[in-house]
């Protein structure tokens, strides 16, 4: 792809941003109470769905668990968007401010600012703890925010964006899900479609520019990012909300064929794309396997 194609895409994305951008402050009725009897993620996507632990929960407890699960997903989203904004701004620093490609990077930061406020507000309204990566994952997040460039930067971005996107596309259409969660999902899906387009094209370009040898380290980082997304989508702390020990809940979720299928399904699109680019390979492959995002084959 030439520079002209790059700016042509960016111009299209800038036009779409002008036409379809949402202010969650205005679009969402934050004062509306939650609807009784509705879930916060589609029940069949709950990490414990179908397990004996799930069978032992009352309907109300199942709803509570999904309330914490959506908070966990949103918490990962905010954490990740904070890293993404830093990466985009660092990349922008070196670019020509008159170029559409550079201007789109800033426009995406503006989208992510609104998203993080929206997710933060939703977590506040859910009344759950703020679940987000901690320990080594938090350290690695800080590290990639400071050093992420090229293929590893755009691949890490895509993994998180496309997994969230797949989950939210389903949630926004599901009538068993709370209207607030559906609205938040809908706003995010519309705006993320542009981000996915931007990151996919940029990633392909960066992979071509990097050449084979230089990608080895990036593949390790990309595998680690996949591992983090797969294993921290649902924070083990969520199980406490229904009286289940976090370690026991996590163990049951990891062994749960329904949840394993949910993870695989959520990663399907991005795994296929990264695989086409040869990025689901090399030293990162064992981490990809442990992420739960790959097919069992
Ligand atoms: Fe976002
Ligand atoms: Fe995004």
XYZ file of N, CA and C in Angstrom, residues 197-295:
297
model
N -10.226 -1.030 11.381
C -9.807 -0.816 9.993
C -8.411 -0.164 9.945
N -8.246 0.865 10.753
C -6.982 1.619 10.801
C -5.838 0.707 11.254
N -6.078 -0.041 12.327
C -5.015 -0.895 12.886
C -4.688 -2.054 11.948
N -5.709 -2.619 11.314
C -5.462 -3.759 10.409
C -4.567 -3.321 9.243
N -4.906 -2.214 8.625
C -4.110 -1.761 7.470
C -2.705 -1.362 7.901
N -2.630 -0.667 9.025
C -1.319 -0.209 9.489
C -0.441 -1.406 9.878
N -1.056 -2.401 10.499
C -0.294 -3.584 10.897
C 0.297 -4.289 9.669
N -0.517 -4.476 8.640
C -0.033 -5.166 7.432
C 1.153 -4.389 6.838
N 1.038 -3.084 6.836
C 2.098 -2.220 6.309
C 3.372 -2.358 7.143
N 3.206 -2.357 8.451
C 4.360 -2.420 9.358
C 5.053 -3.782 9.280
N 4.256 -4.846 9.097
C 4.846 -6.186 8.988
C 5.694 -6.256 7.731
N 5.169 -5.719 6.636
C 5.941 -5.731 5.381
C 7.236 -4.941 5.551
N 7.159 -3.814 6.231
C 8.334 -2.948 6.397
C 9.376 -3.582 7.326
N 8.909 -4.391 8.279
C 9.829 -4.933 9.286
C 10.701 -6.055 8.727
N 10.197 -6.827 7.810
C 10.979 -7.965 7.310
C 10.978 -9.086 8.335
N 11.293 -10.289 7.859
C 11.133 -11.480 8.691
C 11.933 -11.484 9.994
N 13.236 -11.226 9.886
C 14.114 -11.355 11.042
C 13.731 -10.468 12.208
N 13.306 -9.278 11.917
C 13.011 -8.330 12.987
C 11.713 -8.622 13.726
N 10.940 -9.569 13.193
C 9.630 -9.822 13.807
C 9.683 -10.799 14.976
N 10.833 -11.462 15.174
C 10.894 -12.515 16.194
C 10.492 -11.998 17.576
N 11.093 -10.914 18.003
C 10.783 -10.366 19.328
C 9.321 -9.908 19.384
N 8.881 -9.281 18.299
C 7.499 -8.802 18.270
C 6.511 -9.956 18.432
N 6.835 -11.107 17.839
C 5.917 -12.246 17.948
C 5.779 -12.708 19.406
N 6.865 -12.604 20.157
C 6.808 -12.960 21.571
C 5.892 -11.979 22.321
N 6.072 -10.696 22.057
C 5.245 -9.681 22.726
C 3.773 -9.852 22.337
N 3.529 -10.150 21.064
C 2.156 -10.316 20.580
C 1.504 -11.537 21.261
N 2.272 -12.625 21.402
C 1.757 -13.812 22.094
C 1.421 -13.488 23.543
N 2.259 -12.665 24.168
C 2.010 -12.288 25.572
C 0.749 -11.429 25.690
N 0.541 -10.560 24.710
C -0.661 -9.708 24.717
C -1.911 -10.584 24.561
N -1.817 -11.591 23.690
C -2.952 -12.503 23.493
C -3.233 -13.267 24.792
N -2.161 -13.708 25.441
C -2.291 -14.447 26.701
C -3.000 -13.578 27.755
N -2.577 -12.322 27.829
C -3.189 -11.411 28.799
C -4.681 -11.233 28.511
N -5.018 -10.981 27.243
C -6.430 -10.749 26.908
C -7.275 -11.981 27.216
N -6.778 -13.157 26.849
C -7.550 -14.376 27.079
C -7.717 -14.690 28.554
N -6.654 -14.464 29.338
C -6.702 -14.892 30.737
C -7.212 -13.806 31.689
N -7.229 -12.559 31.254
C -7.683 -11.491 32.139
C -8.981 -10.818 31.724
N -9.601 -11.370 30.686
C -10.898 -10.847 30.273
C -11.841 -10.919 31.476
N -11.817 -12.079 32.134
C -12.611 -12.254 33.350
C -11.644 -12.331 34.527
N -11.677 -11.304 35.338
C -10.808 -11.235 36.514
C -11.308 -12.250 37.552
N -10.395 -13.044 38.143
C -10.867 -14.057 39.107
C -11.637 -13.460 40.273
N -11.394 -12.199 40.576
C -12.106 -11.554 41.694
C -13.610 -11.510 41.515
N -14.094 -11.659 40.270
C -15.546 -11.551 40.040
C -16.330 -12.638 40.797
N -15.695 -13.791 41.018
C -16.428 -14.907 41.616
C -16.802 -14.652 43.070
N -16.032 -13.771 43.706
C -16.334 -13.434 45.109
C -17.747 -12.876 45.245
N -18.220 -12.206 44.191
C -19.534 -11.549 44.263
C -20.668 -12.554 44.500
N -20.431 -13.822 44.174
C -21.483 -14.835 44.405
C -20.985 -15.915 45.367
N -20.002 -15.536 46.200
C -19.539 -16.444 47.250
C -18.679 -17.592 46.765
N -18.083 -17.466 45.574
C -17.204 -18.527 45.072
C -15.762 -18.072 45.215
N -14.930 -18.956 45.707
C -13.514 -18.640 45.866
C -12.915 -18.309 44.490
N -12.164 -17.189 44.366
C -11.646 -16.780 43.053
C -10.855 -17.879 42.342
N -10.011 -18.594 43.074
C -9.200 -19.631 42.424
C -10.085 -20.780 41.922
N -11.091 -21.140 42.729
C -11.995 -22.225 42.329
C -12.834 -21.801 41.124
N -13.279 -20.554 41.138
C -14.079 -20.037 40.016
C -13.261 -20.013 38.738
N -12.029 -19.544 38.871
C -11.175 -19.450 37.683
C -10.873 -20.847 37.115
N -10.645 -21.779 38.037
C -10.343 -23.151 37.603
C -11.546 -23.744 36.846
N -12.731 -23.504 37.400
C -13.949 -24.032 36.748
C -14.150 -23.379 35.384
N -13.872 -22.069 35.300
C -14.050 -21.354 34.022
C -13.085 -21.894 32.972
N -11.835 -22.106 33.384
C -10.820 -22.581 32.438
C -11.155 -23.968 31.894
N -11.821 -24.772 32.746
C -12.169 -26.128 32.322
C -13.540 -26.176 31.638
N -14.250 -25.045 31.626
C -15.627 -25.023 31.132
C -15.665 -25.012 29.592
N -16.179 -26.087 28.986
C -16.183 -26.116 27.504
C -16.952 -24.959 26.886
N -18.007 -24.463 27.548
C -18.757 -23.325 26.990
C -17.894 -22.068 26.988
N -17.184 -21.864 28.093
C -16.353 -20.650 28.166
C -15.142 -20.758 27.236
N -14.612 -21.952 27.119
C -13.487 -22.144 26.183
C -13.930 -21.813 24.768
N -15.149 -22.196 24.449
C -15.688 -21.897 23.125
C -15.923 -20.380 22.983
N -16.380 -19.744 24.049
C -16.579 -18.284 24.010
C -15.259 -17.583 23.717
N -14.204 -18.001 24.390
C -12.891 -17.371 24.170
C -12.427 -17.576 22.728
N -12.544 -18.810 22.274
C -12.096 -19.124 20.916
C -12.885 -18.301 19.897
N -14.200 -18.245 20.098
C -15.087 -17.488 19.201
C -14.737 -15.989 19.237
N -14.456 -15.468 20.429
C -14.163 -14.032 20.534
C -12.859 -13.683 19.811
N -11.948 -14.642 19.732
C -10.660 -14.360 19.105
C -10.575 -14.782 17.646
N -11.615 -15.443 17.181
C -11.571 -16.066 15.853
C -11.127 -15.131 14.726
N -11.777 -13.969 14.662
C -11.493 -13.039 13.545
C -10.064 -12.521 13.603
N -9.653 -12.084 14.796
C -8.320 -11.476 14.891
C -7.227 -12.538 14.738
N -7.477 -13.738 15.253
C -6.484 -14.801 15.107
C -6.288 -15.112 13.617
N -7.405 -15.185 12.871
C -7.298 -15.485 11.435
C -6.476 -14.401 10.731
N -6.710 -13.165 11.094
C -5.995 -12.067 10.425
C -4.506 -12.070 10.787
N -4.217 -12.217 12.072
C -2.800 -12.214 12.495
C -2.072 -13.441 11.941
N -2.789 -14.540 11.821
C -2.196 -15.755 11.285
C -1.814 -15.555 9.811
N -2.698 -14.883 9.081
C -2.407 -14.559 7.674
C -1.106 -13.762 7.556
N -0.862 -12.922 8.543
C 0.351 -12.094 8.521
C 1.548 -12.827 9.134
N 1.326 -14.072 9.545
C 2.414 -14.876 10.116
C 2.781 -14.507 11.546
N 1.842 -13.873 12.269
C 2.182 -13.390 13.614
C 1.764 -14.339 14.745
N 1.006 -15.398 14.406
C 0.601 -16.361 15.452
C 1.593 -17.510 15.376
N 2.814 -17.223 15.706
C 3.867 -18.168 15.382
C 5.120 -17.811 16.180
N 6.180 -18.581 15.937
C 7.476 -18.253 16.533
C 7.462 -18.349 18.040
N 8.272 -17.538 18.739
C 8.406 -17.684 20.196
C 7.135 -17.350 20.967
N 6.172 -16.711 20.305
C 4.924 -16.384 21.012
C 3.905 -17.513 20.964
N 4.174 -18.548 20.180
C 3.159 -19.598 19.961
C 2.685 -20.288 21.246
N 3.615 -20.669 22.171
C 3.118 -21.302 23.406
C 2.178 -20.379 24.191
N 2.454 -19.081 24.177
C 1.574 -18.140 24.884
C 0.211 -18.058 24.203
N 0.228 -18.086 22.887
C -1.040 -18.114 22.148
C -1.842 -19.341 22.565
N -1.162 -20.510 22.666
C -1.878 -21.746 23.028
C -2.510 -21.615 24.410
N -1.750 -20.989 25.326
C -2.281 -20.863 26.700
C -3.340 -19.762 26.825
N -3.447 -18.928 25.808
C -4.401 -17.803 25.877
C -5.848 -18.287 25.796
N -6.061 -19.476 25.211
C -7.415 -19.978 25.021
C -8.076 -19.422 23.769
N -7.341 -18.611 23.007
C -7.960 -17.967 21.847
C -7.857 -18.821 20.573
N -6.980 -19.812 20.591
C -6.800 -20.633 19.398
C -7.760 -21.821 19.384
N -8.035 -22.333 18.204
C -8.826 -23.566 18.102
C -8.011 -24.701 18.680
